């Protein structure tokens, strides 16, 4: 006798559904910190991203991220995210990054949910910057210099602002209207003075935390080595390099999210440093998971210059998808779709 399986349903969650769940920045940072520690303990299955680059004249590409986390729920959770990276989308009134996430039961392969992952992509990036800063930046950091005003920028700045006693936030981007709008967006949610400046040099001058999240089409030095002072914490993560080749020469510690991810693909802020051997497994200080899980110390002195390069781990997407799905199930949010 052939047994007919019970009907299978998938919970579909759009952006509006996720907004109703009222997930806070503190919730996101905690979820990311926990999964980074799990990665350090070997409790995740992580696959470096792959790229799909259509024949579209170089206007954009897709990133495909796959991961599994043992510690989420009773049986763990697996997921796949596809995110487009299309810089000219602003001309059409669209985000440069639009993403979709599928999550699965790792014991049966049953799909559990399909969700808009654009918000996940934005906040998990900011949360990783914040978690890195928690362990690697000086606790008394006062000045934040941020280059870039794209979707992830807001989470970068606001989450850092929530963790440090900042006295000034400086922001810039290529288009004046973009940086001014970003500064106004930030002023609406923080009491920390926010200043829109015309150049990256102005943003980074004397800054304690330097974040480079630019959207370049070809390598151009925006974060100059000379701008990195003793005690600084540096986060370069633009898709195309905006740093000088000798940047790592002044660093006391270089930390990445995952060394295999650092070596994958043709994109990334330190791509040239990996390709030329300036950054290798031997010169690398640690993966952030080893620090967050307590296996290695983070910042040890106030004078250390520390660089953190994070490319974006699929396990962060899985962790935040789990947070969303758990909240959505409790609230019966979203739309149930018949799978089979």
XYZ file of C-alpha atoms in Angstrom:
340
model
C 0.000 0.000 0.000
C 1.311 3.432 -0.941
C 0.805 5.965 1.830
C -0.240 9.440 0.726
C 1.628 12.080 2.722
C -0.288 14.707 4.624
C -0.623 18.102 3.008
C 2.469 20.265 3.380
C 2.173 24.010 3.944
C 4.758 26.776 3.766
C 4.534 30.018 5.715
C 5.120 32.954 3.365
C 6.251 36.145 5.075
C 6.452 39.400 3.133
C 8.099 42.608 4.293
C 4.897 43.925 5.881
C 4.393 40.675 7.789
C 7.912 40.907 9.207
C 7.382 44.547 10.206
C 4.458 43.522 12.440
C 6.712 41.282 14.523
C 8.447 44.305 16.134
C 11.882 42.697 16.239
C 14.327 45.109 17.875
C 17.948 45.917 17.123
C 18.877 44.291 20.440
C 17.073 41.093 19.331
C 19.046 41.067 16.083
C 22.415 41.704 17.728
C 21.780 38.936 20.282
C 20.809 36.447 17.567
C 23.894 37.279 15.513
C 26.228 37.151 18.513
C 24.846 33.738 19.502
C 25.240 32.220 16.037
C 28.757 33.657 15.661
C 29.683 31.943 18.925
C 28.087 28.723 17.629
C 30.222 29.020 14.491
C 33.294 29.338 16.692
C 32.315 26.149 18.538
C 31.762 24.219 15.308
C 27.984 24.008 15.698
C 27.175 25.231 12.209
C 27.504 23.969 8.663
C 28.721 26.827 6.544
C 29.082 26.995 2.778
C 30.903 29.934 1.153
C 28.679 31.973 -1.119
C 28.517 31.468 -4.825
C 27.851 34.152 -7.424
C 25.561 34.139 -10.412
C 26.619 36.875 -12.808
C 24.120 37.308 -15.690
C 25.094 38.771 -19.041
C 23.661 42.163 -18.125
C 26.496 44.556 -18.893
C 27.910 44.392 -15.381
C 25.021 46.179 -13.658
C 24.646 43.521 -10.988
C 24.883 39.937 -9.826
C 23.279 37.446 -7.449
C 24.776 35.972 -4.277
C 23.631 32.508 -3.208
C 24.207 31.689 0.469
C 23.622 28.326 2.163
C 23.954 27.392 5.803
C 22.790 25.300 8.740
C 22.789 25.972 12.492
C 22.596 23.066 14.950
C 21.525 25.183 17.922
C 18.305 26.662 16.489
C 15.263 24.824 17.797
C 15.246 21.127 18.680
C 16.648 19.864 15.385
C 18.487 22.854 13.988
C 17.543 24.831 10.901
C 18.858 24.950 7.339
C 18.430 27.775 4.854
C 19.269 29.202 1.455
C 19.203 32.894 0.590
C 19.429 34.473 -2.858
C 20.174 38.190 -2.882
C 20.587 40.448 -5.894
C 23.265 43.142 -5.777
C 22.302 45.793 -8.335
C 23.860 49.177 -7.610
C 21.898 51.193 -10.278
C 18.549 50.169 -8.756
C 18.216 53.582 -7.088
C 17.447 55.016 -10.529
C 14.305 52.881 -10.553
C 13.360 53.601 -6.954
C 14.402 50.090 -5.862
C 16.799 48.903 -3.148
C 20.172 47.838 -4.471
C 19.773 44.553 -2.625
C 16.598 42.464 -2.767
C 16.631 39.037 -1.152
C 14.526 35.925 -0.682
C 15.090 33.279 2.012
C 13.971 29.642 2.095
C 14.270 27.672 5.355
C 14.046 23.901 5.748
C 13.644 21.139 8.312
C 17.127 19.526 8.230
C 15.781 16.091 9.169
C 13.222 15.739 6.355
C 14.063 18.417 3.783
C 10.542 19.833 4.167
C 10.452 23.563 3.301
C 9.089 25.521 6.247
C 9.020 29.121 5.116
C 9.696 31.522 2.273
C 10.366 35.055 3.424
C 11.459 38.447 2.213
C 15.089 38.595 3.313
C 15.879 42.154 2.278
C 15.505 43.352 5.874
C 17.498 40.361 7.102
C 20.338 41.298 4.739
C 20.360 44.891 5.962
C 20.232 44.235 9.706
C 22.437 41.154 9.885
C 25.226 43.124 8.228
C 24.854 45.941 10.727
C 24.661 43.468 13.585
C 27.871 41.750 12.478
C 29.608 45.133 12.409
C 28.262 45.791 15.918
C 29.256 42.381 17.282
C 32.735 42.801 15.849
C 32.977 46.247 17.424
C 31.802 44.921 20.796
C 34.855 42.673 20.963
C 37.379 44.600 18.883
C 36.747 48.349 19.236
C 37.735 50.490 22.202
C 34.885 50.716 24.717
C 35.318 54.496 24.850
C 35.084 55.002 21.069
C 33.584 58.443 20.435
C 33.757 59.240 16.696
C 32.250 57.062 13.978
C 33.163 57.687 10.342
C 30.916 55.883 7.849
C 31.253 55.815 4.060
C 28.173 54.608 2.217
C 24.457 55.288 2.587
C 22.933 52.053 1.254
C 20.435 49.901 3.121
C 22.969 48.229 5.394
C 24.389 51.614 6.412
C 21.444 52.510 8.647
C 21.822 49.325 10.690
C 25.607 49.785 10.873
C 25.337 53.255 12.315
C 22.345 52.819 14.614
C 23.582 49.556 16.103
C 27.046 50.979 16.745
C 25.393 54.045 18.258
C 23.481 51.778 20.649
C 26.692 50.147 21.927
C 29.154 53.043 22.215
C 29.160 56.515 23.838
C 29.461 58.255 20.470
C 29.775 62.033 20.418
C 29.807 62.420 16.630
C 28.675 60.422 13.611
C 30.073 61.446 10.215
C 28.536 60.050 7.049
C 29.271 60.453 3.374
C 28.437 58.895 0.028
C 29.087 59.645 -3.618
C 25.844 61.554 -4.229
C 25.233 64.679 -2.075
C 21.484 64.060 -1.988
C 22.085 60.531 -0.739
C 24.370 61.484 2.147
C 22.148 64.376 3.215
C 19.077 62.141 3.210
C 20.950 59.512 5.190
C 22.042 62.065 7.774
C 18.447 63.254 8.175
C 17.258 59.662 8.552
C 19.775 59.149 11.354
C 18.975 62.421 13.119
C 15.375 61.247 13.404
C 16.386 58.281 15.574
C 19.468 59.382 17.541
C 20.524 62.252 19.789
C 24.140 61.801 18.738
C 25.200 64.668 16.444
C 25.243 63.530 12.811
C 27.260 65.369 10.179
C 27.113 64.762 6.434
C 30.548 65.426 4.931
C 31.676 65.669 1.333
C 34.559 63.194 1.317
C 35.698 59.945 2.882
C 38.816 61.712 4.166
C 36.608 64.041 6.213
C 34.543 61.157 7.525
C 37.563 59.156 8.646
C 39.788 61.961 9.985
C 40.470 61.154 13.640
C 37.657 58.583 13.813
C 37.760 55.781 16.377
C 35.534 53.483 14.297
C 35.933 53.569 10.514
C 33.350 51.735 8.390
C 33.757 51.565 4.623
C 30.546 50.350 2.964
C 30.858 52.051 -0.403
C 29.280 50.969 -3.684
C 32.139 51.279 -6.156
C 32.206 50.025 -9.722
C 36.007 49.748 -9.782
C 38.668 49.770 -7.044
C 39.303 53.278 -5.697
C 41.104 54.114 -2.420
C 38.636 55.843 -0.109
C 39.837 54.482 3.229
C 43.453 55.525 3.250
C 46.030 53.795 5.413
C 47.184 57.113 6.896
C 43.719 57.704 8.353
C 43.989 54.713 10.692
C 45.288 55.973 14.010
C 46.406 53.920 17.029
C 43.389 52.423 18.763
C 41.189 52.519 15.676
C 38.719 49.819 14.657
C 38.343 49.444 10.895
C 35.561 47.665 8.995
C 35.942 47.598 5.197
C 33.257 45.518 3.519
C 32.367 47.125 0.208
C 31.801 44.732 -2.690
C 34.645 46.400 -4.623
C 37.836 47.393 -2.802
C 38.074 50.962 -1.495
C 41.259 50.531 0.558
C 44.954 50.855 -0.151
C 47.093 47.755 -0.590
C 49.320 48.630 2.385
C 46.371 48.953 4.808
C 47.137 45.641 6.504
C 50.745 46.708 7.133
C 49.640 49.005 9.979
C 47.176 46.583 11.565
C 47.980 44.811 14.818
C 45.183 42.302 14.273
C 43.148 41.274 11.251
C 39.931 39.365 11.964
C 37.495 37.869 9.441
C 34.080 36.266 9.770
C 35.222 33.066 8.017
C 38.512 32.391 6.261
C 36.947 30.169 3.591
C 34.481 32.957 2.794
C 37.369 35.416 2.568
C 38.936 33.306 -0.159
C 35.765 32.774 -2.187
C 34.464 34.694 -5.178
C 35.903 37.613 -7.064
C 34.384 40.361 -4.920
C 35.319 41.811 -1.536
C 37.144 44.726 0.066
C 40.356 42.732 0.648
C 40.218 40.631 -2.497
C 43.565 41.980 -3.708
C 45.148 41.405 -0.300
C 44.160 37.730 -0.374
C 45.186 37.290 -3.999
C 48.649 38.793 -3.388
C 49.252 36.892 -0.148
C 49.189 39.971 2.078
C 46.301 38.331 3.903
C 46.701 34.612 4.473
C 45.775 32.003 7.053
C 49.189 32.640 8.616
C 48.830 36.440 8.884
C 45.196 36.288 9.988
C 44.705 36.782 13.735
C 41.381 34.954 14.095
C 37.886 34.305 12.867
C 35.399 36.335 14.886
C 33.703 33.150 16.144
C 36.858 32.136 18.009
C 36.799 35.482 19.813
C 33.067 35.579 20.595
C 33.151 31.976 21.877
C 36.044 32.826 24.209
C 38.788 30.817 22.517
C 40.926 33.868 21.704
C 41.042 37.386 23.153
C 39.706 40.310 21.141
C 41.088 43.779 21.809
C 43.845 43.600 24.414
C 45.156 47.185 24.480
C 43.754 50.637 23.730
C 46.481 51.280 21.164
C 45.846 48.285 18.891
C 44.737 48.945 15.350
C 42.261 46.188 14.497
C 40.603 45.416 11.171
C 37.475 43.281 10.849
C 36.501 42.092 7.378
C 33.100 40.461 7.214
C 31.656 39.348 3.904
C 28.340 38.096 5.265
C 27.766 34.570 6.520
C 24.792 32.463 5.525
C 24.414 31.301 9.121
C 23.454 34.853 10.139
C 20.604 34.712 7.637
C 19.506 31.359 9.044
C 19.625 32.672 12.622
C 17.499 35.709 11.811
C 15.113 33.625 9.704
C 14.635 31.409 12.755
C 13.921 34.455 14.920
C 11.370 35.721 12.387
C 9.736 32.343 11.869
C 9.427 31.694 15.605
C 7.772 35.078 16.164
C 5.541 34.633 13.106
C 4.339 31.203 14.235
C 3.496 32.565 17.676
C 1.561 35.475 16.126
C 0.148 33.404 13.245
C 1.571 36.024 10.892
C 2.009 35.614 7.150
C 0.186 33.534 4.576
C 0.064 29.731 4.507
C 0.720 28.353 1.011
C -0.078 24.781 -0.014
C 3.179 23.164 -1.117
C 1.818 19.707 -1.960
